[in-house]
Short mmCIF file of C-alpha atoms and ligand atoms in Angstrom, two decimals:
data_model
loop_
_atom_site.label_atom_id
_atom_site.label_comp_id
_atom_site.label_asym_id
_atom_site.label_seq_id
_atom_site.Cartn_x
_atom_site.Cartn_y
_atom_site.Cartn_z
CA MET A 1 23.02 -12.79 29.28
CA HIS A 2 21.04 -12.73 25.81
CA ASN A 3 18.33 -14.98 27.39
CA LEU A 4 17.35 -12.31 29.86
CA THR A 5 13.97 -10.55 29.39
CA ILE A 6 13.92 -6.76 29.43
CA ALA A 7 12.49 -7.00 32.93
CA GLU A 8 15.44 -9.18 33.96
CA ILE A 9 17.84 -6.79 32.39
CA ILE A 10 16.51 -3.96 34.32
CA GLN A 11 16.88 -5.91 37.57
CA GLY A 12 20.37 -7.01 36.58
CA LEU A 13 21.41 -3.30 35.97
CA LYS A 14 19.92 -2.36 39.15
CA ASN A 15 21.91 -5.10 41.19
CA LYS A 16 24.84 -4.07 39.24
CA SER A 17 25.34 -7.81 38.03
CA PHE A 18 26.30 -6.22 34.82
CA SER A 19 26.69 -2.68 33.24
CA SER A 20 24.81 -1.40 30.36
CA VAL A 21 28.16 -1.28 28.60
CA GLU A 22 28.77 -4.87 29.25
CA ILE A 23 25.32 -6.05 27.95
CA THR A 24 25.48 -3.72 25.06
CA GLN A 25 28.86 -5.09 24.04
CA HIS A 26 27.36 -8.69 24.47
CA PHE A 27 24.41 -8.00 22.16
CA LEU A 28 26.54 -6.38 19.58
CA ASN A 29 29.07 -9.27 19.42
CA ARG A 30 26.00 -11.70 18.89
CA ILE A 31 24.57 -9.40 16.20
CA LYS A 32 28.05 -9.47 14.44
CA THR A 33 28.62 -13.17 14.49
CA LEU A 34 25.01 -14.48 14.12
CA ASP A 35 23.28 -11.93 12.00
CA THR A 36 25.44 -12.91 8.85
CA GLU A 37 22.74 -15.86 8.97
CA TYR A 38 19.50 -14.02 9.59
CA ASN A 39 20.15 -10.59 7.96
CA SER A 40 17.67 -9.01 10.55
CA PHE A 41 19.77 -5.77 10.88
CA ILE A 42 20.37 -3.19 8.08
CA THR A 43 22.48 -0.85 10.07
CA LEU A 44 24.43 -1.44 13.23
CA THR A 45 25.21 1.62 15.42
CA GLU A 46 28.04 0.22 17.50
CA GLU A 47 29.66 3.26 18.45
CA GLN A 48 26.78 5.22 19.19
CA ALA A 49 25.29 2.35 21.28
CA LEU A 50 28.45 2.17 23.50
CA ALA A 51 28.50 5.99 23.93
CA GLN A 52 24.71 5.65 24.93
CA ALA A 53 25.50 2.60 27.31
CA ALA A 54 28.19 4.58 29.01
CA ALA A 55 25.85 7.64 29.54
CA ALA A 56 23.20 5.25 30.83
CA ASP A 57 25.52 3.73 33.39
CA ALA A 58 26.30 7.20 34.59
CA ARG A 59 22.67 7.95 34.96
CA LEU A 60 22.15 4.61 36.79
CA ALA A 61 24.99 5.36 39.11
CA ALA A 62 23.35 8.69 39.96
CA GLY A 63 20.06 7.02 40.92
CA ASP A 64 16.35 7.75 39.91
CA ALA A 65 17.02 6.64 36.09
CA PRO A 66 13.90 5.91 34.00
CA ALA A 67 12.90 2.11 34.01
CA LEU A 68 14.30 1.29 30.55
CA CYS A 69 17.72 3.23 31.22
CA GLY A 70 20.64 1.05 29.97
CA VAL A 71 18.43 -1.56 28.20
CA PRO A 72 19.65 -2.18 24.70
CA LEU A 73 16.88 -2.07 21.85
CA ALA A 74 16.67 -1.76 18.22
CA HIS A 75 14.43 0.30 15.78
CA LYS A 76 12.67 -0.91 12.65
CA ASP A 77 14.35 1.04 9.98
CA ILE A 78 11.14 3.10 9.24
CA PHE A 79 11.70 5.33 12.19
CA CYS A 80 13.87 8.37 11.57
CA THR A 81 17.06 8.52 13.58
CA ASN A 82 19.08 11.62 13.56
CA GLY A 83 22.26 11.09 11.78
CA VAL A 84 21.64 7.58 11.18
CA ARG A 85 20.65 6.11 7.73
CA THR A 86 16.91 5.35 7.62
CA SER A 87 16.21 3.41 4.50
CA CYS A 88 12.59 1.93 5.07
CA GLY A 89 14.06 -1.20 3.28
CA SER A 90 14.20 0.72 0.02
CA LYS A 91 16.76 1.68 -2.45
CA MET A 92 15.06 4.99 -2.71
CA LEU A 93 16.19 5.89 0.74
CA ASP A 94 19.49 4.01 0.85
CA ASN A 95 21.38 7.36 1.18
CA PHE A 96 18.91 9.00 3.54
CA VAL A 97 20.29 10.14 6.70
CA PRO A 98 17.48 12.32 8.51
CA PRO A 99 18.28 15.34 10.40
CA TYR A 100 15.95 14.60 13.24
CA ASP A 101 14.63 11.77 15.34
CA ALA A 102 10.93 10.33 15.18
CA THR A 103 9.07 10.93 18.42
CA VAL A 104 9.12 7.22 19.12
CA VAL A 105 12.98 7.47 18.98
CA THR A 106 13.08 10.69 21.03
CA ASN A 107 10.94 9.02 23.69
CA TYR A 108 13.34 6.12 24.12
CA ASN A 109 16.33 8.31 23.90
CA GLN A 110 14.95 10.33 26.86
CA ASP A 111 14.53 7.09 28.86
CA GLY A 112 18.03 6.32 28.37
CA VAL A 113 17.62 3.35 26.06
CA VAL A 114 20.57 2.03 24.00
CA ILE A 115 19.96 1.58 20.37
CA LEU A 116 21.82 -1.15 18.81
CA GLY A 117 20.82 -0.52 15.18
CA LYS A 118 18.03 -0.47 12.61
CA THR A 119 16.23 -3.60 11.65
CA ASN A 120 15.43 -5.01 8.23
CA MET A 121 11.84 -4.86 6.87
CA ASP A 122 9.75 -5.11 3.73
CA GLU A 123 10.24 -2.21 1.46
CA PHE A 124 8.22 0.77 2.80
CA ALA A 125 6.51 -1.85 4.95
CA MET A 126 4.72 -3.38 2.23
CA GLY A 127 4.64 -7.19 2.49
CA SER A 128 4.14 -10.16 4.75
CA SER A 129 7.36 -12.13 4.25
CA ASN A 130 10.25 -9.58 4.36
CA GLU A 131 11.21 -10.66 0.71
CA THR A 132 10.63 -7.23 -0.64
CA SER A 133 13.56 -5.53 1.25
CA TYR A 134 16.21 -3.98 -0.98
CA TYR A 135 18.74 -5.33 1.44
CA GLY A 136 17.67 -8.87 0.99
CA PRO A 137 15.34 -11.23 2.90
CA VAL A 138 15.46 -11.95 6.54
CA LYS A 139 15.58 -15.45 7.58
CA ASN A 140 13.38 -17.11 10.27
CA PRO A 141 15.47 -18.26 13.14
CA TRP A 142 13.08 -21.27 13.65
CA ASP A 143 13.68 -22.55 10.17
CA THR A 144 16.06 -20.59 7.89
CA ASN A 145 14.33 -21.96 4.73
CA CYS A 146 11.07 -19.89 5.94
CA VAL A 147 10.14 -16.31 5.95
CA PRO A 148 10.06 -14.53 9.38
CA GLY A 149 6.69 -12.57 8.30
CA GLY A 150 6.53 -8.90 7.50
CA SER A 151 6.84 -6.31 7.16
CA SER A 152 8.56 -6.02 10.68
CA GLY A 153 10.56 -9.37 9.90
CA GLY A 154 13.85 -7.97 10.91
CA SER A 155 12.64 -6.88 14.46
CA ALA A 156 10.85 -10.24 14.94
CA ALA A 157 13.87 -12.39 13.79
CA ALA A 158 16.19 -10.30 15.89
CA VAL A 159 14.16 -10.83 19.15
CA ALA A 160 13.60 -14.46 18.40
CA ALA A 161 17.29 -15.14 17.74
CA ARG A 162 18.13 -13.23 21.06
CA LEU A 163 20.08 -10.62 19.06
CA VAL A 164 18.04 -7.95 21.06
CA PRO A 165 15.82 -8.10 24.03
CA GLY A 166 12.98 -6.04 22.28
CA ALA A 167 12.49 -3.86 19.14
CA THR A 168 10.11 -1.41 17.82
CA ALA A 169 7.88 -2.19 14.86
CA THR A 170 4.98 -0.88 12.89
CA ASP A 171 1.56 -2.39 11.91
CA THR A 172 -0.54 -1.11 9.10
CA GLY A 173 -2.43 -4.48 8.29
CA GLY A 174 -0.54 -7.05 10.50
CA SER A 175 3.18 -6.17 10.24
CA ILE A 176 3.75 -6.48 13.99
CA ARG A 177 1.40 -9.41 14.69
CA GLN A 178 2.00 -11.66 11.83
CA PRO A 179 5.92 -11.71 12.07
CA ALA A 180 5.55 -12.01 15.94
CA ALA A 181 3.37 -15.12 15.36
CA LEU A 182 5.75 -16.58 12.76
CA CYS A 183 8.89 -15.97 14.99
CA GLY A 184 7.31 -17.33 18.31
CA ILE A 185 7.44 -13.84 20.11
CA THR A 186 4.91 -11.29 21.68
CA GLY A 187 3.96 -8.22 19.62
CA ILE A 188 1.51 -5.51 20.35
CA LYS A 189 -0.04 -2.93 17.95
CA PRO A 190 -1.64 -0.26 20.05
CA THR A 191 -4.87 1.62 19.32
CA TYR A 192 -4.47 3.83 16.36
CA GLY A 193 -3.39 7.32 17.74
CA ARG A 194 -1.91 5.96 20.99
CA VAL A 195 1.66 6.30 19.71
CA SER A 196 3.00 9.21 17.65
CA ARG A 197 3.59 8.62 14.00
CA TRP A 198 5.88 11.66 13.59
CA GLY A 199 8.92 10.69 12.00
CA MET A 200 7.70 7.15 11.04
CA ILE A 201 7.93 7.06 7.37
CA ALA A 202 4.39 6.91 6.19
CA PHE A 203 2.81 3.92 4.37
CA ALA A 204 -0.90 4.25 4.83
CA SER A 205 -1.36 7.20 7.28
CA SER A 206 -4.98 6.18 8.58
CA LEU A 207 -3.81 2.67 9.38
CA ASP A 208 0.02 2.86 10.39
CA GLN A 209 0.63 2.43 14.15
CA ALA A 210 3.84 1.80 16.00
CA GLY A 211 4.20 -0.90 18.62
CA THR A 212 6.61 -3.32 20.13
CA MET A 213 8.16 -6.80 19.69
CA THR A 214 9.53 -8.52 22.82
CA ARG A 215 9.49 -12.27 24.07
CA THR A 216 6.96 -11.59 27.02
CA ALA A 217 3.94 -9.34 27.58
CA GLU A 218 5.55 -8.03 30.78
CA ASP A 219 8.49 -6.65 28.51
CA ALA A 220 5.80 -5.27 25.99
CA ALA A 221 4.32 -3.44 28.97
CA LEU A 222 7.69 -1.83 29.77
CA MET A 223 8.42 -0.76 26.17
CA LEU A 224 4.93 0.59 25.32
CA GLN A 225 5.22 2.68 28.51
CA SER A 226 8.09 4.58 27.07
CA MET A 227 6.84 4.61 23.57
CA ALA A 228 3.18 5.85 24.12
CA SER A 229 2.74 9.58 24.29
CA TYR A 230 0.63 12.41 23.22
CA ASP A 231 2.33 14.44 20.39
CA ARG A 232 1.10 17.69 18.89
CA LYS A 233 3.39 16.97 15.96
CA ASP A 234 1.14 14.18 14.85
CA SER A 235 -2.44 15.56 14.30
CA THR A 236 -3.92 11.93 14.48
CA CYS A 237 -2.30 11.17 17.89
CA VAL A 238 -5.04 11.14 20.63
CA ASP A 239 -4.67 13.08 23.81
CA HIS A 240 -6.13 10.13 26.06
CA PRO A 241 -4.49 9.25 29.43
CA ILE A 242 -1.77 6.73 29.28
CA ASP A 243 -2.40 3.72 31.50
CA ASP A 244 0.32 2.16 33.77
CA TYR A 245 0.68 -0.90 31.65
CA SER A 246 2.70 -2.97 34.23
CA ALA A 247 0.24 -2.17 37.12
CA ASN A 248 -2.41 -4.77 36.40
CA LEU A 249 -0.60 -7.63 34.55
CA ASN A 250 -1.37 -9.95 37.26
CA ALA A 251 -5.09 -9.07 37.63
CA PRO A 252 -7.23 -12.30 37.80
CA LEU A 253 -9.11 -13.29 34.67
CA ALA A 254 -12.15 -14.65 36.57
CA GLY A 255 -15.25 -13.52 34.80
CA LEU A 256 -13.45 -12.37 31.62
CA LYS A 257 -15.67 -12.48 28.64
CA ILE A 258 -13.94 -13.86 25.69
CA GLY A 259 -15.57 -13.66 22.12
CA ILE A 260 -14.41 -16.36 19.43
CA PRO A 261 -15.30 -14.90 15.98
CA LYS A 262 -16.69 -17.74 13.96
CA GLU A 263 -15.22 -16.21 10.71
CA TYR A 264 -11.73 -16.63 11.98
CA PHE A 265 -12.05 -20.53 11.98
CA GLY A 266 -13.25 -21.12 8.45
CA LYS A 267 -11.39 -22.68 5.49
CA GLY A 268 -7.99 -21.61 4.87
CA LEU A 269 -7.05 -22.05 8.64
CA ASN A 270 -4.21 -24.70 8.97
CA PRO A 271 -5.61 -27.46 11.29
CA GLY A 272 -2.53 -27.38 13.49
CA THR A 273 -2.91 -23.66 13.94
CA ALA A 274 -6.52 -24.04 14.82
CA LYS A 275 -5.68 -26.85 17.28
CA ALA A 276 -3.23 -24.70 19.16
CA VAL A 277 -5.58 -21.74 19.30
CA GLN A 278 -8.39 -23.87 20.67
CA ALA A 279 -6.13 -25.25 23.21
CA ALA A 280 -5.12 -21.74 24.20
CA ILE A 281 -8.93 -20.84 24.59
CA LYS A 282 -9.19 -23.96 26.93
CA THR A 283 -6.25 -22.38 29.08
CA TYR A 284 -8.27 -19.12 29.53
CA GLU A 285 -11.34 -21.07 30.52
CA ALA A 286 -9.28 -22.85 33.08
CA MET A 287 -8.38 -19.36 34.42
CA GLY A 288 -11.97 -18.58 34.89
CA ALA A 289 -12.84 -16.88 31.78
CA THR A 290 -15.99 -17.50 29.76
CA VAL A 291 -16.10 -18.01 26.15
CA GLN A 292 -18.79 -17.26 23.67
CA GLU A 293 -18.98 -17.51 19.85
CA VAL A 294 -19.36 -14.00 18.22
CA SER A 295 -19.69 -12.88 14.73
CA LEU A 296 -17.62 -10.29 12.59
CA PRO A 297 -19.91 -10.52 9.54
CA HIS A 298 -17.91 -8.30 7.26
CA THR A 299 -14.47 -10.00 7.86
CA HIS A 300 -14.37 -11.34 4.25
CA LEU A 301 -14.40 -7.72 3.09
CA ALA A 302 -11.46 -6.56 5.18
CA VAL A 303 -8.72 -7.71 2.69
CA PRO A 304 -10.28 -6.15 -0.35
CA ALA A 305 -11.16 -2.92 1.28
CA TYR A 306 -7.71 -2.72 2.72
CA TYR A 307 -6.01 -3.39 -0.76
CA VAL A 308 -7.88 -0.37 -1.92
CA ILE A 309 -7.27 2.00 0.92
CA ALA A 310 -3.64 1.20 1.69
CA PRO A 311 -2.47 1.60 -1.84
CA ALA A 312 -4.53 4.81 -2.34
CA GLU A 313 -2.80 6.43 0.74
CA CYS A 314 0.57 4.91 -0.10
CA SER A 315 0.32 6.49 -3.63
CA ALA A 316 -0.17 9.85 -2.18
CA ASN A 317 2.58 9.36 0.62
CA LEU A 318 5.17 8.03 -1.75
CA SER A 319 4.74 10.85 -4.22
CA ARG A 320 7.45 12.72 -2.21
CA PHE A 321 10.03 10.47 -3.32
CA ASP A 322 10.88 11.92 -6.44
CA GLY A 323 14.69 12.19 -6.66
CA VAL A 324 14.57 15.99 -6.28
CA ARG A 325 14.15 16.90 -2.54
CA TYR A 326 15.82 13.73 -1.29
CA GLY A 327 16.15 9.98 -1.91
CA HIS A 328 17.63 8.18 -5.02
CA ARG A 329 18.26 10.16 -8.08
CA CYS A 330 19.14 8.73 -11.43
CA ASP A 331 22.27 9.49 -13.35
CA ASN A 332 22.33 12.14 -16.21
CA PRO A 333 18.67 12.85 -16.47
CA LYS A 334 17.64 14.24 -19.98
CA ASP A 335 14.85 16.45 -18.55
CA LEU A 336 12.55 16.77 -15.63
CA GLU A 337 10.20 14.18 -16.99
CA ASP A 338 13.09 11.60 -17.30
CA LEU A 339 14.50 12.56 -13.84
CA TYR A 340 11.17 11.67 -12.08
CA ARG A 341 10.53 8.63 -14.29
CA ARG A 342 14.03 6.94 -13.90
CA SER A 343 14.54 8.18 -10.18
CA ARG A 344 11.29 6.44 -9.20
CA GLY A 345 11.60 3.60 -11.61
CA GLU A 346 15.05 2.68 -10.07
CA GLY A 347 14.26 3.59 -6.62
CA PHE A 348 11.22 1.67 -5.93
CA GLY A 349 10.90 -2.28 -6.05
CA GLU A 350 8.13 -4.24 -7.78
CA GLU A 351 5.64 -4.54 -4.80
CA VAL A 352 5.90 -0.81 -4.12
CA LYS A 353 5.21 0.02 -7.77
CA ARG A 354 2.30 -2.28 -7.96
CA ARG A 355 0.76 -0.43 -4.82
CA ILE A 356 1.40 2.92 -6.26
CA LEU A 357 -0.27 1.92 -9.52
CA VAL A 358 -3.48 0.35 -7.83
CA GLY A 359 -3.66 3.30 -5.49
CA THR A 360 -3.43 5.87 -8.34
CA TYR A 361 -5.94 3.99 -10.38
CA ALA A 362 -8.35 3.73 -7.34
CA LEU A 363 -8.15 7.43 -6.63
CA SER A 364 -8.44 8.68 -10.24
CA ALA A 365 -11.44 10.69 -11.33
CA GLY A 366 -14.17 8.20 -12.48
CA PHE A 367 -12.94 5.36 -10.12
CA TYR A 368 -12.94 7.05 -6.93
CA ASP A 369 -16.63 6.49 -5.80
CA ALA A 370 -16.49 2.89 -7.27
CA TYR A 371 -13.45 1.94 -5.28
CA TYR A 372 -11.99 4.33 -2.85
CA ARG A 373 -15.42 5.53 -1.41
CA LYS A 374 -16.77 2.22 -1.30
CA ALA A 375 -13.88 0.86 0.48
CA GLN A 376 -14.19 3.54 3.13
CA GLN A 377 -17.94 2.56 3.58
CA VAL A 378 -16.88 -1.13 3.88
CA ARG A 379 -14.29 0.19 6.59
CA ARG A 380 -17.16 1.76 8.63
CA LEU A 381 -19.12 -1.62 8.55
CA ILE A 382 -16.11 -3.56 9.79
CA LYS A 383 -15.77 -1.10 12.59
CA GLN A 384 -19.31 -1.41 13.45
CA ASP A 385 -18.88 -5.30 13.63
CA PHE A 386 -16.26 -4.74 16.30
CA VAL A 387 -18.34 -2.02 18.28
CA ASP A 388 -21.33 -4.65 18.34
CA VAL A 389 -18.93 -7.53 19.47
CA PHE A 390 -17.28 -5.33 22.28
CA SER A 391 -20.82 -4.62 23.70
CA GLN A 392 -20.96 -8.35 24.54
CA VAL A 393 -17.35 -9.40 25.41
CA ASP A 394 -14.14 -7.87 26.82
CA VAL A 395 -11.63 -9.46 24.26
CA ILE A 396 -11.55 -11.31 20.92
CA LEU A 397 -9.38 -14.26 20.50
CA GLY A 398 -8.40 -16.12 17.44
CA PRO A 399 -5.36 -17.17 15.26
CA THR A 400 -3.00 -14.43 14.09
CA SER A 401 -2.24 -15.72 10.89
CA PRO A 402 -3.70 -18.84 8.84
CA SER A 403 -0.69 -20.87 9.00
CA PRO A 404 2.91 -21.04 10.50
CA ALA A 405 6.01 -19.60 8.64
CA PHE A 406 6.14 -20.60 4.95
CA GLU A 407 9.12 -21.22 2.55
CA PHE A 408 10.91 -18.35 0.78
CA GLY A 409 9.37 -17.72 -2.76
CA SER A 410 6.25 -20.04 -2.10
CA LYS A 411 3.84 -17.10 -2.47
CA GLY A 412 6.19 -14.89 -4.66
CA SER A 413 4.34 -15.26 -7.82
CA ASP A 414 0.83 -14.61 -6.52
CA PRO A 415 0.47 -11.25 -4.63
CA VAL A 416 -3.07 -12.08 -3.67
CA ALA A 417 -1.86 -15.31 -1.76
CA MET A 418 0.51 -13.08 0.08
CA TYR A 419 -2.17 -10.51 0.85
CA LEU A 420 -4.31 -13.25 2.32
CA GLU A 421 -1.69 -13.77 5.01
CA ASP A 422 -3.16 -10.89 6.83
CA ILE A 423 -6.83 -12.00 6.76
CA TYR A 424 -7.18 -12.05 10.55
CA THR A 425 -5.19 -8.91 11.35
CA ILE A 426 -6.16 -6.37 8.74
CA ALA A 427 -9.66 -5.61 10.09
CA THR A 428 -8.06 -4.61 13.44
CA ASN A 429 -6.24 -1.79 11.54
CA LEU A 430 -9.37 -0.77 9.49
CA ALA A 431 -11.17 -0.28 12.83
CA GLY A 432 -8.22 1.35 14.76
CA LEU A 433 -8.32 -1.16 17.45
CA PRO A 434 -5.34 -2.59 19.65
CA GLY A 435 -4.14 -6.39 18.87
CA MET A 436 -1.65 -8.58 20.16
CA SER A 437 -0.04 -11.84 19.06
CA ILE A 438 1.58 -14.33 21.67
CA PRO A 439 3.00 -17.59 21.03
CA CYS A 440 0.56 -20.59 21.77
CA GLY A 441 2.08 -23.63 20.35
CA GLN A 442 3.87 -25.21 17.46
CA VAL A 443 3.10 -26.93 14.15
CA ASP A 444 5.99 -29.01 12.70
CA GLY A 445 8.45 -27.12 14.99
CA LYS A 446 7.29 -23.75 13.81
CA PRO A 447 5.54 -21.28 16.21
CA VAL A 448 1.86 -20.38 16.10
CA GLY A 449 0.39 -17.10 17.29
CA LEU A 450 -2.60 -16.45 19.37
CA GLN A 451 -4.29 -13.19 18.53
CA LEU A 452 -5.94 -10.93 21.13
CA ILE A 453 -8.01 -7.95 20.03
CA GLY A 454 -9.13 -5.40 22.52
CA ASN A 455 -11.36 -2.47 22.71
CA TYR A 456 -10.15 1.15 22.05
CA PHE A 457 -7.29 2.08 24.43
CA ALA A 458 -7.56 -1.33 26.18
CA GLU A 459 -3.89 -2.07 25.81
CA ALA A 460 -3.39 -2.59 29.70
CA LYS A 461 -6.27 -5.09 29.67
CA LEU A 462 -4.76 -6.92 26.63
CA LEU A 463 -1.31 -7.03 28.21
CA ASN A 464 -2.91 -8.29 31.47
CA ILE A 465 -4.61 -11.04 29.51
CA ALA A 466 -1.46 -11.91 27.64
CA HIS A 467 0.68 -11.94 30.81
CA LYS A 468 -1.49 -14.36 32.59
CA PHE A 469 -1.41 -16.77 29.72
CA GLN A 470 2.39 -16.59 29.91
CA THR A 471 2.25 -17.32 33.56
CA GLU A 472 0.34 -20.49 32.89
CA THR A 473 2.40 -21.58 29.80
CA ASP A 474 5.81 -21.62 28.65
CA PHE A 475 5.40 -21.19 24.74
CA HIS A 476 7.07 -17.77 25.17
CA THR A 477 10.20 -19.13 26.81
CA GLN A 478 10.89 -21.53 23.89
CA ALA A 479 13.74 -20.66 21.44
CA PRO A 480 14.56 -21.96 18.02
CA ALA A 481 16.91 -24.88 18.13
CA ALA A 482 19.94 -22.93 16.67
CA ILE A 483 19.75 -20.47 19.62
CA LYS A 484 21.55 -21.08 22.74
N1 LIG B 501 1.12 -7.37 4.82
C1 LIG B 501 0.36 -6.17 4.75
C2 LIG B 501 0.71 -5.32 3.50
O1 LIG B 501 1.47 -5.89 2.86
C3 LIG B 501 0.59 -5.19 5.89
C4 LIG B 501 1.77 -4.56 6.14
C5 LIG B 501 2.09 -3.77 7.21
O2 LIG B 501 1.31 -3.94 8.24
N2 LIG B 501 2.96 -2.84 7.26
O3 LIG B 501 0.32 -4.26 3.29
#
C-alpha cells in the first residue's frame, strides 16, 4: 500500500479497495517500525490521525468529498498545528503547543486530509543537511551515511522511504528543491505569495514560501491545489486566480522553449550530475521542445546577497523568542538581562546564533547601507536577469544542487561550503519565482535532481513540464534499495 501515489490512494479510497483508517494505520505502522532508522518525524499524531481517518471515511461514504479526503500526509514541523507541539526543529520551541492552525494546515483539514505527524527539519529552517535539528539529523534513505538535504529533510526522507505519500515543506533558499533532489523525489516551491505564510514560523519573511514534497508531479498538483489560497491574514499573499493544476498535466510540449543558463554549468558542478541533467534536456528535445542557452549574469551574487538578506530578516523574526512570551526559559534568572541572555543562549543552536549575529550586524547603523541596502539592490538585478530570460523562453532547466547527497559532517566545519549547496536554488527565492526539482538520474546510486524554474504563477505549466518527463522516464518510480 505504501508504494501507492496520492493519485492512486484517491482511486483506492473511491473504489473501496481500502478505507482511510486502513491506509492510515498502515503508514503509522511503517513510521513506528522504520523511522527509528531515518528520524524523519519529530512528532507522531497517531490518535488524531485515526480520528481524522474515521471522519474522512464517513465523508467519503456520504459522497462528494474533496479530492484529498482520507489521504494521509505529514506537515513539516514549521507549520503551527492546533494542540500539537510545533518545534521548528529547535530547543527554543520544544515546549510550544500552538493554540491555532496555520492556514496551510486549515486548508488540508478542510479537505479531509489525515495528518500523520510533524516532520524533522533544520533548526528554524536554516541549513541544507538537516544536521542542525535539535532532534538529531535525518538520514537519507538512499544511503544512511548521507544527509537528506535540508531544511525540509524530514519531509523528503519520509516521502522517499514511503513512510508517507506526500508532505508539506518550505523553501527560503532551496529547502524544498534541494532535499527533494537529494532524496530522489518531486518538490515544488510555488511563486512567492501563492501560498499563505500565516502560522508558518517565519525565517526570512520576504523569501519563505510553502510547497509540497511528493513522488510525482501529478501528486504535487493534487497537494498544491489544496494548499494554495488567498489569505487576508498574510499581507504578502497574492490575490491571483488559482489554476486547475491537474487539468493540463498531459498538454504536449511541442514548441516549448527551454532556456539553459550557462552559469549553472560552471565549475563546482559534479560531472555525473551534469551528465544526468544533459540527458534530461535531450529527453525534452525528443518531446518537441527547443533548447537555447541563456544567461543569468548575476548568478554569482545570489548566495552573498541571500546571506545578508536572510540573516537580516531572521534576526528580526527571531527576536520574539525571548523566554518571556513563550519558548524556552532558563532556570532561576538573576534579572531580566540574564533571563534574555540565557534563555536565548540555551534555546538556539549554533547556526541560528550565527545568523542572528550576522543579521544584526548587517542591519546595524553604519552598516545598513553597505550590506543590507546593497544586497537589496543586487536582488533587484537578479530578478531582472530572470525577467529578461523569460521574455525569450518558457522555462529554465538546470541542476538543482551541485552534487548528490554528501556524508554527515563533511561540510560541518565550513558554513560557506554548506551555503554553496544552494547556489542554483537561491536566486529563484530572491526573485520570488516558482521552482521544482524532479529526479532525473543517479550518481553512484544516489539521486540527481533536475531543476525547473518558471515564470510568476506558472505552477500549472511547471507541473505539466515535470509530469511529461515522468511519463517518458521512470526515475521518479525508483526507490532506495532498503525500501520494499
Ligand atoms: N539552505 C538555505 C539556508 O540555510 C536555505 C534554507 C531554506 O530554504 N529554508 O538558509
